[in-house]
Coordinates of C-alpha atoms and ligand atoms in Angstrom, one line a residue:
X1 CA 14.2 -0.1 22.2
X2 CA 15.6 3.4 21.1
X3 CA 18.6 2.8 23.1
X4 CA 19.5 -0.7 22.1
X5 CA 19.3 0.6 18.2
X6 CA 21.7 3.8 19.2
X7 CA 23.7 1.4 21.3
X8 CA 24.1 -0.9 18.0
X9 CA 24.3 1.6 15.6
X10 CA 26.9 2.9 17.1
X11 CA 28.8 0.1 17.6
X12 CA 28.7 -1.0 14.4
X13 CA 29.5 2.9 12.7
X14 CA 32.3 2.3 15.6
X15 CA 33.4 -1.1 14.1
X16 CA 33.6 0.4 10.6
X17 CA 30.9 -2.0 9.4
X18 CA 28.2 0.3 8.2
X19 CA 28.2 4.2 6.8
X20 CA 26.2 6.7 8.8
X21 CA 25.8 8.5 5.4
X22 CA 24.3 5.1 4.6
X23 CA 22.0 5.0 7.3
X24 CA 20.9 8.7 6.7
X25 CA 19.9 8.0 3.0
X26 CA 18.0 4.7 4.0
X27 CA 15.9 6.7 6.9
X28 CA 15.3 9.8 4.2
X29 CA 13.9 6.7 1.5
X30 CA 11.7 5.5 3.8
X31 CA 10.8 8.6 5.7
X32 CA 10.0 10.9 2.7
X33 CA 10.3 9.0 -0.7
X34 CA 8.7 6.4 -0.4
X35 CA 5.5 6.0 1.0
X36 CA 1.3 5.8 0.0
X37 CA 1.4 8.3 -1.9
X38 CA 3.3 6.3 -4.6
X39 CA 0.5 3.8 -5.1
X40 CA -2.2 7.1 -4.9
X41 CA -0.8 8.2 -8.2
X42 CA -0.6 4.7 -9.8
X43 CA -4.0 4.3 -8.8
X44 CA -5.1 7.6 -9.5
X45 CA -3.6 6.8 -13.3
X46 CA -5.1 3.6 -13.5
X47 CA -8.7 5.8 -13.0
X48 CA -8.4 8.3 -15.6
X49 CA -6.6 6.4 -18.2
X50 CA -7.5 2.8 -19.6
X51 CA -4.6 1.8 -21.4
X52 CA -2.3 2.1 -17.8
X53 CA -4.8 0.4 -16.3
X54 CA -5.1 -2.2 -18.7
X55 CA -1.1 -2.7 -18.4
X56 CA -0.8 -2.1 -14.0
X57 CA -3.5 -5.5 -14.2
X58 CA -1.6 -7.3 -16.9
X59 CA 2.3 -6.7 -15.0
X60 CA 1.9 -4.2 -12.3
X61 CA 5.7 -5.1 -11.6
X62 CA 6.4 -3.0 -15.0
X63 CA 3.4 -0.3 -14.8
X64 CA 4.4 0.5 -11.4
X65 CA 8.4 0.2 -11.5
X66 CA 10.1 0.6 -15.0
X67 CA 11.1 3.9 -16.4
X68 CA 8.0 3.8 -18.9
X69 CA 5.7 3.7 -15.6
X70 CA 6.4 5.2 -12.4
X71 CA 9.6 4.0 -11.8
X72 CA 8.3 3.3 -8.1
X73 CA 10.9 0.3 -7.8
X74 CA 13.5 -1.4 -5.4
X75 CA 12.9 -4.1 -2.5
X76 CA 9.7 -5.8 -1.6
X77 CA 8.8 -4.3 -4.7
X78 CA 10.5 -6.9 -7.5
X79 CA 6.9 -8.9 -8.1
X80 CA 3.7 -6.8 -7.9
X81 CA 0.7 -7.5 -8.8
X82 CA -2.7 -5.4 -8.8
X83 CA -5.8 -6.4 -8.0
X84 CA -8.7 -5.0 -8.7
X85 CA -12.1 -3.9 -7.1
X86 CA -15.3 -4.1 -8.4
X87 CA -18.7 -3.7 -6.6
X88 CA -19.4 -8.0 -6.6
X89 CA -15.2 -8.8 -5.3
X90 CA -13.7 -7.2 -2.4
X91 CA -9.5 -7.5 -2.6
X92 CA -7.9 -7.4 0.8
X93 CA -4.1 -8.1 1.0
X94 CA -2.3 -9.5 4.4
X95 CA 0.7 -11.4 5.3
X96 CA -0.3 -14.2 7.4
X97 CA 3.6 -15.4 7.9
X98 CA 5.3 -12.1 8.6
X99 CA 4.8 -8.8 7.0
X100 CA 5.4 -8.8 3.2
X101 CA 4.6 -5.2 2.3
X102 CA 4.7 -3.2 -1.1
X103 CA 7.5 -0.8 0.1
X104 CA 7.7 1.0 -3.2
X105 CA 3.7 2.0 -3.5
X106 CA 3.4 2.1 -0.2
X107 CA 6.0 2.7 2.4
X108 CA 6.8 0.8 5.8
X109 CA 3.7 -1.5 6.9
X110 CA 1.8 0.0 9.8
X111 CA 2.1 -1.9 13.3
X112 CA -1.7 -3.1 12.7
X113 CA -0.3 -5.1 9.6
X114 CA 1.9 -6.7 11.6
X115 CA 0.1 -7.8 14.5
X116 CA -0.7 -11.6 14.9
X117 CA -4.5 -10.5 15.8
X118 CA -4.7 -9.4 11.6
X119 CA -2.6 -11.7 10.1
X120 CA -4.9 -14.4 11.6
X121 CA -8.5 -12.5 11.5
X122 CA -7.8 -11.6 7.9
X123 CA -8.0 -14.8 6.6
X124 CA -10.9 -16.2 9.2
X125 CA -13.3 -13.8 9.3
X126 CA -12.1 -11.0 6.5
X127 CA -15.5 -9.6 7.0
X128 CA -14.9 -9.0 10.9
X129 CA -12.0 -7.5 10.2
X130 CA -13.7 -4.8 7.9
X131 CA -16.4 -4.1 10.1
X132 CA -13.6 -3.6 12.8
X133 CA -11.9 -0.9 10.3
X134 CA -15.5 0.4 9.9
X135 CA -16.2 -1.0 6.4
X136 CA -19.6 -2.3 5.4
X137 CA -19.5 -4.3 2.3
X138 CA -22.9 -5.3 0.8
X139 CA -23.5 -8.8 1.5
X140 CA -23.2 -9.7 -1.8
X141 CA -19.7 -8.2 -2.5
X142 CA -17.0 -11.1 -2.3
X143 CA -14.4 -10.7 -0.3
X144 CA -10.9 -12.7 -1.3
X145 CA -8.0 -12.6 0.5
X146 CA -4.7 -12.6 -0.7
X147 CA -2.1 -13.9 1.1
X148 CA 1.6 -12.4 0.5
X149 CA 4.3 -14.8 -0.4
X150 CA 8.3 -14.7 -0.1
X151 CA 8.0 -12.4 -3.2
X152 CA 4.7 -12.0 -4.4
X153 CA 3.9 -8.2 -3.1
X154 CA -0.3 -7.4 -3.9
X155 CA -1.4 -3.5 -4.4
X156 CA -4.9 -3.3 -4.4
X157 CA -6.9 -1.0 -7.0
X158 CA -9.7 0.5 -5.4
X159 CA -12.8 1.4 -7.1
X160 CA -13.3 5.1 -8.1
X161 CA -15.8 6.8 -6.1
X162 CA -18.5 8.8 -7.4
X163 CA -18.7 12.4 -8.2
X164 CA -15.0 12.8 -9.5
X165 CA -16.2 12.8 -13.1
X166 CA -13.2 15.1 -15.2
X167 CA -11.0 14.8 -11.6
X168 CA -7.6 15.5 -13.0
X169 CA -4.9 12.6 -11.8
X170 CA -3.5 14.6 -9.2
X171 CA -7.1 15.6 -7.4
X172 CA -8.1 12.2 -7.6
X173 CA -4.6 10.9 -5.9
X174 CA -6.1 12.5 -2.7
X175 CA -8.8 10.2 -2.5
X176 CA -6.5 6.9 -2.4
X177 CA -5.7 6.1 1.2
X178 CA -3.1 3.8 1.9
X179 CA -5.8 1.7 3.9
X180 CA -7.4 1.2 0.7
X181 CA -4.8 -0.2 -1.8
X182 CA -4.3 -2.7 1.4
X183 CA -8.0 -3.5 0.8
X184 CA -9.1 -2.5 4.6
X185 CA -10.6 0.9 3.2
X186 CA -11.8 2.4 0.2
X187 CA -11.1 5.4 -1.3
X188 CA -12.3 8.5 0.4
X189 CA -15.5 10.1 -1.6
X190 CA -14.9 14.1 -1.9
X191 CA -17.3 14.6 0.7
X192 CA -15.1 12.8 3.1
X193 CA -12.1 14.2 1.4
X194 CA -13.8 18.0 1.8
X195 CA -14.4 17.3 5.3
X196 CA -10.5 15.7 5.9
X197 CA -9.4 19.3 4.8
X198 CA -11.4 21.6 7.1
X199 CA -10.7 19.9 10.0
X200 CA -6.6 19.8 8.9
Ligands
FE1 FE1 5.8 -11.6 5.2

């Protein structure tokens, strides 16, 4: 596969249809702009302060990408909406069609998110698929899945963990995985988060 993409990208720089300084910006986007740590601090903001939170549920699409807001915007990022957990509903976000992803919050999908085996699990047996990521709802917790559409791209809000009362934004954007704003995960608890550190 890495030499069929360096066989066409060169042919094409060679052809004089695209700009390697093109390319080189795209990769750098994706490589080291963009990614889950976008959707950490919106969801991080969302925690400590009620009127963002109040405005990423109302139109994430503006909370999350105009100037006011994050300005995390650009492709696969035009229609966002948040959805948010609570301990009786469970939001879990897939793509059963292809691979509709919130590139702006959250970067390239992982191969997982892509692979026929979720896309179809997801929707049949959400709860499977959980347990399979090592999450234990209780019982009673609904689970809803969302279901991506041609434009339509969901970021899930967590819920807050305990023991992160006074957590300033940026502390508490170290507890939002990206699994979690998928809605495969929650967010770490700082025991898990202390215990992610020493073993880095
Ligand atoms: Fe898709």
């Amino acid at each position: 596969m890495d030499i069929r993409v360096r066989a066409l990208e060169t042919l094409l720089i060679d052809k004089g249809y695209v700009d390697p300084a093109a390319l080189d910006e795209l990769v750098d986007t994706y490589e080291h702009r963009v990614g889950p740590h976008n959707g950490a601090r919106v969801v991080a903001r969302a925690w400590t302060d009620p009127t963002y939170r109040a405005w990423l549920l109302a139109d994430a699409t503006a909370a999350i990408g105009s100037d006011e807001g994050f300005g995390f915007s650009g492709r696969q990022g035009e229609h966002m909406v948040a959805l948010e957990n609570t301990p009786q509903l469970h939001n879990m976000v897939v793509c059963t069609l292809c691979s509709c992803y919130p590139w702006p919050v959250l970067g390239l999908p992982p191969v997982w998110y892509k692979s026929a085996p979720y896309r179809s699990r997801a929707v049949i047996d959400p709860r499977g698929v959980l347990a399979d990521f090592g999450l234990q709802l209780p019982t009673q917790t609904e689970i809803r899945v969302w279901d991506s559409t041609a434009e339509i791209r969901y970021l899930v809000l967590p819920m807050r963990p305990d023991g992160t009362d006074g957590w300033s934004e940026e502390q508490l954007a170290k507890l939002v995985t990206r699994d979690s704003m998928i809605g495969t995960g929650v967010a770490l608890t700082p025991q898990a988060l202390a215990a992610q550190q020493a073993s880095t």
